[in-house]
mmCIF file of C-alpha atoms in Angstrom:
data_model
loop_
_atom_site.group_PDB
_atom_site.id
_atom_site.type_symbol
_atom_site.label_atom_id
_atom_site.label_comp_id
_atom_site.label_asym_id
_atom_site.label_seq_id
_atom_site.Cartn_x
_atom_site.Cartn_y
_atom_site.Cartn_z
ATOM 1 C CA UNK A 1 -66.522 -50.668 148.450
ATOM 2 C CA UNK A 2 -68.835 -47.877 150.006
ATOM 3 C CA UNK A 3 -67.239 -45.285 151.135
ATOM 4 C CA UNK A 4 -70.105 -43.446 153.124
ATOM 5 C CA UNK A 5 -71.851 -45.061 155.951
ATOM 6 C CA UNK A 6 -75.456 -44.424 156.736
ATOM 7 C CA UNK A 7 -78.346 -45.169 159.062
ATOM 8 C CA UNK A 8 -82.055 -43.665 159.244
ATOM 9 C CA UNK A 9 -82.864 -42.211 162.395
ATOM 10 C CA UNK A 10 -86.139 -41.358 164.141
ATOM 11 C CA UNK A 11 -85.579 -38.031 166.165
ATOM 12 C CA UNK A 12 -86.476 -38.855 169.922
ATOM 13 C CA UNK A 13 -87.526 -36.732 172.427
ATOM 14 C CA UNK A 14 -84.787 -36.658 174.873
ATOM 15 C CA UNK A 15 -82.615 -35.445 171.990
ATOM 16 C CA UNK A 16 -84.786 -31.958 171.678
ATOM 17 C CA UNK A 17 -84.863 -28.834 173.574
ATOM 18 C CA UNK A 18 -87.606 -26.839 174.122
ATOM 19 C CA UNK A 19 -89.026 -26.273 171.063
ATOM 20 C CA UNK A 20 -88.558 -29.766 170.415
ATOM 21 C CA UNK A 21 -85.411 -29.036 167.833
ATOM 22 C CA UNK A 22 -82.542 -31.359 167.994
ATOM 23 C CA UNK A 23 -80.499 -30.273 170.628
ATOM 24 C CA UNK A 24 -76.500 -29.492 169.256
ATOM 25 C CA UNK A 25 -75.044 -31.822 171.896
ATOM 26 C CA UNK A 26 -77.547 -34.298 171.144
ATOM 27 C CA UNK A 27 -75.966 -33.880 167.221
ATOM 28 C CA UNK A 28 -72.818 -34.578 168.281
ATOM 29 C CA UNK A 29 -73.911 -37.663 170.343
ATOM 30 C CA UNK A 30 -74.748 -39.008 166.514
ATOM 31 C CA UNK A 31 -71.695 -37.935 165.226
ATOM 32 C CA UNK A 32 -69.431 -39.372 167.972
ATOM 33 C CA UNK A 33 -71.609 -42.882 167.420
ATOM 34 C CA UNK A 34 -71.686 -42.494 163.583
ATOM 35 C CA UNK A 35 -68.224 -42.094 163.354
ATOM 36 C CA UNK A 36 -67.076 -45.505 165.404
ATOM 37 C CA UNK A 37 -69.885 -47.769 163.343
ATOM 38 C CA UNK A 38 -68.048 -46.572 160.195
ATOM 39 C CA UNK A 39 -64.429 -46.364 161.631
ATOM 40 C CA UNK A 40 -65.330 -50.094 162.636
ATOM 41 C CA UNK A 41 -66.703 -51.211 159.310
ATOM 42 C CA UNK A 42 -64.190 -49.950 157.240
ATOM 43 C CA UNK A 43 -61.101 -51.743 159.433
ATOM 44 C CA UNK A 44 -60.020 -48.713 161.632
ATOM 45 C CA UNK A 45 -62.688 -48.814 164.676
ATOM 46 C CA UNK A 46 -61.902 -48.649 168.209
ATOM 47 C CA UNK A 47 -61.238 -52.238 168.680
ATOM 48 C CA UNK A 48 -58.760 -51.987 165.840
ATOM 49 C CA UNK A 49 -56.879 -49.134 167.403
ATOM 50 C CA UNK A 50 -56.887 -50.478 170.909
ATOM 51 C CA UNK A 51 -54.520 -53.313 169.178
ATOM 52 C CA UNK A 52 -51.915 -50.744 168.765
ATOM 53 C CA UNK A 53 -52.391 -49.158 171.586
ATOM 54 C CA UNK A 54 -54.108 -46.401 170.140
ATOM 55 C CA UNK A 55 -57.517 -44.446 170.281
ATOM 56 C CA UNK A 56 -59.423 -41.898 168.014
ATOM 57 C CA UNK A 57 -59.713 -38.114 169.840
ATOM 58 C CA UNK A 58 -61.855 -35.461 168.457
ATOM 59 C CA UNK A 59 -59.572 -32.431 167.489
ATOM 60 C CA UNK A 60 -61.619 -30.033 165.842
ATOM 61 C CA UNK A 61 -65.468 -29.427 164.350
ATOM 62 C CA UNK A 62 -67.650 -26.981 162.568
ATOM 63 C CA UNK A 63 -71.184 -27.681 162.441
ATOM 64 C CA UNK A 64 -74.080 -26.020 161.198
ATOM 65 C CA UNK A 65 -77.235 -25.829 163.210
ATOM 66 C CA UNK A 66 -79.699 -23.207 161.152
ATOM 67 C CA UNK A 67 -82.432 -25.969 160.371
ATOM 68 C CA UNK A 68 -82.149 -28.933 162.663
ATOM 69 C CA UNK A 69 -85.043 -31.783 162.046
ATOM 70 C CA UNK A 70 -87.586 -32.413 165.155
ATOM 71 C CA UNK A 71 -88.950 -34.578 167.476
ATOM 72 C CA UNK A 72 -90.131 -37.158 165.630
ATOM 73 C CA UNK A 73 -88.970 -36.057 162.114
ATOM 74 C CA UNK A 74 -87.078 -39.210 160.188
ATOM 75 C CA UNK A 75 -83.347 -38.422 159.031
ATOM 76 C CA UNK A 76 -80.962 -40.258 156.974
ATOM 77 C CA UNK A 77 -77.504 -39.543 158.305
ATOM 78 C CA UNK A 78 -74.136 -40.940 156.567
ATOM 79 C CA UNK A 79 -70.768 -40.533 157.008
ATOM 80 C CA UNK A 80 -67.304 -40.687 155.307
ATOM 81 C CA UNK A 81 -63.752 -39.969 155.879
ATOM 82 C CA UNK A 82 -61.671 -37.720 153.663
ATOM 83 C CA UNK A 83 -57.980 -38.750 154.481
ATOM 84 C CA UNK A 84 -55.241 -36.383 156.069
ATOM 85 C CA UNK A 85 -55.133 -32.966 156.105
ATOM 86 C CA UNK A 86 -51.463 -33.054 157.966
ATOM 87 C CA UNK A 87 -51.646 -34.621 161.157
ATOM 88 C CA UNK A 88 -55.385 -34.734 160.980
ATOM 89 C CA UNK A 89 -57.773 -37.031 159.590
ATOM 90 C CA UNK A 90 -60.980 -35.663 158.156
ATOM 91 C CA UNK A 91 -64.548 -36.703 158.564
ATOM 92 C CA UNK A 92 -67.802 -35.034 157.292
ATOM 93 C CA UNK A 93 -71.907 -35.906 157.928
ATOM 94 C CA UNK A 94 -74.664 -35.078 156.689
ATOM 95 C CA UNK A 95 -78.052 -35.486 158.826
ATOM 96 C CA UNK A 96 -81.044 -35.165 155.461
ATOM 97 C CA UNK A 97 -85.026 -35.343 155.827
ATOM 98 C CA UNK A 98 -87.216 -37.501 153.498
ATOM 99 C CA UNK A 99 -86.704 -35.208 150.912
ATOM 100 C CA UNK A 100 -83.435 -35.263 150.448
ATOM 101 C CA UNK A 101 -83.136 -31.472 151.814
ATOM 102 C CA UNK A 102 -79.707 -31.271 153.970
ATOM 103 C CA UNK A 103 -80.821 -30.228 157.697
ATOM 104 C CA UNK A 104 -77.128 -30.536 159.190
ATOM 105 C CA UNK A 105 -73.502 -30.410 157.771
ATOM 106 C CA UNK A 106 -70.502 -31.183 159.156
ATOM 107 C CA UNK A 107 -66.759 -31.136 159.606
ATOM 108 C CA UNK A 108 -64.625 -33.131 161.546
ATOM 109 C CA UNK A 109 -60.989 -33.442 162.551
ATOM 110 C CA UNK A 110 -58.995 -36.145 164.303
ATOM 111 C CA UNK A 111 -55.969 -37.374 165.501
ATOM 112 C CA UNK A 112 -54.488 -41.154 166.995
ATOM 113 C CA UNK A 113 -53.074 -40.650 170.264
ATOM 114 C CA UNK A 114 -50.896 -43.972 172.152
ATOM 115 C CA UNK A 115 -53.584 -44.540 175.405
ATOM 116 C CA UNK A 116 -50.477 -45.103 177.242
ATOM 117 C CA UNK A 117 -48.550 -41.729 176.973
ATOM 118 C CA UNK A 118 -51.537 -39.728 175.862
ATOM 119 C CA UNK A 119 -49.391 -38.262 173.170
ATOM 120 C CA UNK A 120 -50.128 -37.725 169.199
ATOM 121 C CA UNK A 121 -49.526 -40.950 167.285
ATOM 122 C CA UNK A 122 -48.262 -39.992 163.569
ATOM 123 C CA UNK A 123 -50.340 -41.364 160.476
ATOM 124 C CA UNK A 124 -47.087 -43.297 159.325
ATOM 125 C CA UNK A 125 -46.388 -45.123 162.616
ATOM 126 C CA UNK A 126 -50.295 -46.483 162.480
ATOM 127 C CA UNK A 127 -48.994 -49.308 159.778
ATOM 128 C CA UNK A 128 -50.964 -48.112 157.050
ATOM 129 C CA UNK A 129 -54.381 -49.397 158.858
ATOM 130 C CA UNK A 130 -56.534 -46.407 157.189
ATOM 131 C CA UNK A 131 -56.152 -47.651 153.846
ATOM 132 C CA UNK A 132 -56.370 -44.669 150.857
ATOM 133 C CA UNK A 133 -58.997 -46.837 148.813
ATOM 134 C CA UNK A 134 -61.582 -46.094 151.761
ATOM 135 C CA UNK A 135 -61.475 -42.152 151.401
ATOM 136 C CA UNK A 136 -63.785 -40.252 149.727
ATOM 137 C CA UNK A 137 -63.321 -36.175 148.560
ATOM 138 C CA UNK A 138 -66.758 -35.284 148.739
ATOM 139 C CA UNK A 139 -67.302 -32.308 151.370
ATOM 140 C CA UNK A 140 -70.084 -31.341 153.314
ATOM 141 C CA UNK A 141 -68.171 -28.174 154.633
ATOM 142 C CA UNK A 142 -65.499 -27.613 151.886
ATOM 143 C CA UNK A 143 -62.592 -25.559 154.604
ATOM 144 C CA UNK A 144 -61.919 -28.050 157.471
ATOM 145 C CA UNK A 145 -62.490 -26.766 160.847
ATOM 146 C CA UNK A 146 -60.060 -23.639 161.794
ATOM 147 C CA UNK A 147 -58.115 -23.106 164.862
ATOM 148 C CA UNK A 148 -59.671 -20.724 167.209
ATOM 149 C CA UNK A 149 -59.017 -17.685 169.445
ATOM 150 C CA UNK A 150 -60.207 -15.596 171.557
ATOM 151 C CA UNK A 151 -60.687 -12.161 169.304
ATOM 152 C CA UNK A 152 -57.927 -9.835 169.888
ATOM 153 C CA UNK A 153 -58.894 -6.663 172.320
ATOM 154 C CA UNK A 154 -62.348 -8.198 173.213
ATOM 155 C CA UNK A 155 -63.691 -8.611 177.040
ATOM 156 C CA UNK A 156 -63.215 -11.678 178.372
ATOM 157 C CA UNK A 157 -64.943 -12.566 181.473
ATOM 158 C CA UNK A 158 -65.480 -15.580 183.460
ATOM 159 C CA UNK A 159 -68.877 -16.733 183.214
ATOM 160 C CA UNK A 160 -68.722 -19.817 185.369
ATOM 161 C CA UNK A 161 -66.778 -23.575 186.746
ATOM 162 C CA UNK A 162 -67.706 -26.827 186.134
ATOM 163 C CA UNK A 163 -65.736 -29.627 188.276
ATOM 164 C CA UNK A 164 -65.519 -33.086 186.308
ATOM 165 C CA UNK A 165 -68.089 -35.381 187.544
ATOM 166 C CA UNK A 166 -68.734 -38.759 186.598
ATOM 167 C CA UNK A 167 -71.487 -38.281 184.063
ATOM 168 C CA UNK A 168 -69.134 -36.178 182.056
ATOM 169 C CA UNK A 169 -66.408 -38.550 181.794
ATOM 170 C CA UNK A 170 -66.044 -41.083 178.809
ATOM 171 C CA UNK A 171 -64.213 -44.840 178.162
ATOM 172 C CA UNK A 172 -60.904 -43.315 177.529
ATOM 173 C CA UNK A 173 -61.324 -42.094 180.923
ATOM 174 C CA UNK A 174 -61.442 -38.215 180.232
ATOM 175 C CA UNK A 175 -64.529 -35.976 179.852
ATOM 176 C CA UNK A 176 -66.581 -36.679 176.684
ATOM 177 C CA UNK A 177 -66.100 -34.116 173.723
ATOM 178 C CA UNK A 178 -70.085 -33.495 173.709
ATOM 179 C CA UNK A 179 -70.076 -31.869 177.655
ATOM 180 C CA UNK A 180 -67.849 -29.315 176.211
ATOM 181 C CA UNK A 181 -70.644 -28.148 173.406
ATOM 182 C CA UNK A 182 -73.566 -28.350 176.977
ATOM 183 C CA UNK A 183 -71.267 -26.513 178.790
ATOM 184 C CA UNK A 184 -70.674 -23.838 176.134
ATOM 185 C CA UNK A 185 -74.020 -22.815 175.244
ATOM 186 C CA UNK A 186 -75.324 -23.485 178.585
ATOM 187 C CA UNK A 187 -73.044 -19.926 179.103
ATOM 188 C CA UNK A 188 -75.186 -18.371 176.562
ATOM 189 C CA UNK A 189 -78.666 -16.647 177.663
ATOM 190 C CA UNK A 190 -81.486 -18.480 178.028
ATOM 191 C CA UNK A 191 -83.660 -16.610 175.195
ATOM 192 C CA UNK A 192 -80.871 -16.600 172.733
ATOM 193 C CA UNK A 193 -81.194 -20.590 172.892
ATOM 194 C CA UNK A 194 -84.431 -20.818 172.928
ATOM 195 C CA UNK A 195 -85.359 -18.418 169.779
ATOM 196 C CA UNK A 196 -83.126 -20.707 168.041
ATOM 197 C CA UNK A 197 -80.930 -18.282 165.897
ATOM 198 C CA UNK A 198 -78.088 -20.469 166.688
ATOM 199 C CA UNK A 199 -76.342 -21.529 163.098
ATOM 200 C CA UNK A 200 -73.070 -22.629 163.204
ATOM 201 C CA UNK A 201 -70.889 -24.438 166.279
ATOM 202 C CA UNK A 202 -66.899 -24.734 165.721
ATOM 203 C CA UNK A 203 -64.462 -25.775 168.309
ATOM 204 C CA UNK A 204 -60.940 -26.859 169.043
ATOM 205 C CA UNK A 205 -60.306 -29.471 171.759
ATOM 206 C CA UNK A 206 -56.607 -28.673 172.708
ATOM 207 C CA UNK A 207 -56.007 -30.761 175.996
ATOM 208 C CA UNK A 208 -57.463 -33.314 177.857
ATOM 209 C CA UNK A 209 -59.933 -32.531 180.755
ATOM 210 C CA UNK A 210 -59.927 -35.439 183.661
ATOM 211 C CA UNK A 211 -62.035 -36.505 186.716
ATOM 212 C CA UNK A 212 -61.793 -34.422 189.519
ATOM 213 C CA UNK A 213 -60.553 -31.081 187.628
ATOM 214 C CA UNK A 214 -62.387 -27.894 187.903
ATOM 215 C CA UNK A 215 -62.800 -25.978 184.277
ATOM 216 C CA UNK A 216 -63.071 -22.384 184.640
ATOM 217 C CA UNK A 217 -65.875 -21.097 181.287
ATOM 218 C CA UNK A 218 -64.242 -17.938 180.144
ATOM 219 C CA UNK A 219 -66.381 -15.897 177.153
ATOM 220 C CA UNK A 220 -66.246 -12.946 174.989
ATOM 221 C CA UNK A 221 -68.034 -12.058 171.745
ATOM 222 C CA UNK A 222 -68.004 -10.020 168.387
ATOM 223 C CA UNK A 223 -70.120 -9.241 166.015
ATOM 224 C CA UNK A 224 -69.745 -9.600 162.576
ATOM 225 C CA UNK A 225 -72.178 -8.898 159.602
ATOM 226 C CA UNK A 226 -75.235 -10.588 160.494
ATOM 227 C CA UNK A 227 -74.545 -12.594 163.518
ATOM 228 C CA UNK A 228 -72.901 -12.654 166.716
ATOM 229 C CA UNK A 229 -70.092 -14.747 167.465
ATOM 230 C CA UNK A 230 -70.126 -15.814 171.136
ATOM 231 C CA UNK A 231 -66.436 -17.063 171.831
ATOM 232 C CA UNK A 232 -66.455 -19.695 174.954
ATOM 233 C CA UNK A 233 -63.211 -20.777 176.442
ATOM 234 C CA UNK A 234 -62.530 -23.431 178.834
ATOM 235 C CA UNK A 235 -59.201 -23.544 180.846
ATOM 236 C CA UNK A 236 -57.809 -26.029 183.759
ATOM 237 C CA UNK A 237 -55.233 -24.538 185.897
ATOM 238 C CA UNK A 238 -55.185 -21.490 183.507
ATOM 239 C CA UNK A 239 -54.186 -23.780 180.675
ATOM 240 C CA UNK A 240 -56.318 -23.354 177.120
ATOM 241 C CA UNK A 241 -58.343 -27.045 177.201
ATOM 242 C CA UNK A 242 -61.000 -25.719 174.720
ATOM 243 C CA UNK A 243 -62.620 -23.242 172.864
ATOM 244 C CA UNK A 244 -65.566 -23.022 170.825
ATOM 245 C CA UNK A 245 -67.233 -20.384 168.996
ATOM 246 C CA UNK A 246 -71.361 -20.033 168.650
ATOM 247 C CA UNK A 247 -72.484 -18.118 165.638
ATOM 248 C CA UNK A 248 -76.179 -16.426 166.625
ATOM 249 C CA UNK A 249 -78.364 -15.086 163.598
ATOM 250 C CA UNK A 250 -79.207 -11.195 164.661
#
């Protein structure tokens, strides 16, 4: 059996920004794609899960975004899953040019929630349906994705809203995991995106955001050796929903 699951990709131009880099949102729209096509060949896809009653949801990620192919460049992404780490199952990428040189790594964590009750569906309740012989160990980021919070004594200010519209909202009916990563650098000045000194992304999805809801963008930053880390935070009637942190090269 193959464990990893690949596909060559031609960078398009609605996926860039504008320096014609891959945009990180437009990353993740891979990912989130990636991830069902191999999900679904290996036996554990969407369509499998629905049968339970059951759905994949993004917990956690850490990506890094210091050299990010082009419009136009040709990638070879793949894919595998790792097994449990606890509650949550692990999934790397890797998005490499012709060459073999990796351009993007990544880190992935999820969990199986019942569609019904929207709560956390145990591994051991899931019937054994992500058999063991279908894992592989290899890492693309060896330390899974860490929990996040907002650095101790920092200033925290609210830097703007977003109400759910219905471009942002998904087929398990809540808003997609990607509009968290637009809205979070979207907080982030302009020039600091576009000099692209932006290298790694991590963030924790900790609660369901649904149509109609207004998400208040919170952010504070630190600094730390030879970056800055700009913390964003996204909460729904004051309650935590997200939070990501954007590492900047100085």
């Amino acid at each position: 059996m193959d464990k990893k699951f690949s596909q060559d990709i031609t960078i398009p131009c609605y996926q860039t920004d504008v320096n014609g880099r891959l945009k990180p949102a437009a990353f993740m729209d891979m990912m989130q794609e990636m991830a069902y096509l191999a999900a679904t060949e290996l036996g554990f896809g969407y369509e499998a899960l629905q049968t339970h009653h059951t759905a994949w949801v993004l917990s956690r990620m850490h990506f890094t975004f210091d050299n990010p192919p082009s419009w136009r460049d040709r990638v070879h992404m793949e894919t595998w899953h790792k097994g449990l780490d606890g509650l949550l199952f692990l999934r790397d990428f890797r998005l490499l040019d012709d060459s073999g040189k990796v351009r993007l790594s990544c880190t992935s964590s999820w969990i199986v929630i019942d569609v019904t009750t929207r709560r956390l569906v145990r591994s051991d309740s899931l019937g054994g349906i992500v058999a063991e012989d279908t894992q592989c160990h290899e890492d693309a980021i060896a330390t899974p994705a860490p929990k996040l919070a907002m650095p101790r004594d920092a200033q925290v200010e609210k830097v703007s809203e977003r109400k759910v519209t219905f471009s942002d909202v998904d087929l398990n009916g809540h808003v997609n995991n990607v509009r968290y990563v637009v809205w979070a650098t979207d907080c982030l000045p302009y020039e600091l995106m576009e000099q692209g000194r932006l290298s790694d992304v991590v963030i924790n999805f900790n609660r369901e955001i649904l149509p109609g809801e207004t998400v208040e963008l919170y952010m504070a930053t630190s600094e730390q050796d030879d970056r800055m880390l700009y913390y964003i935070e996204g909460k729904v009637d004051s309650r935590q929903a997200f939070i990501t942190e954007l590492s900047i090269r100085k």
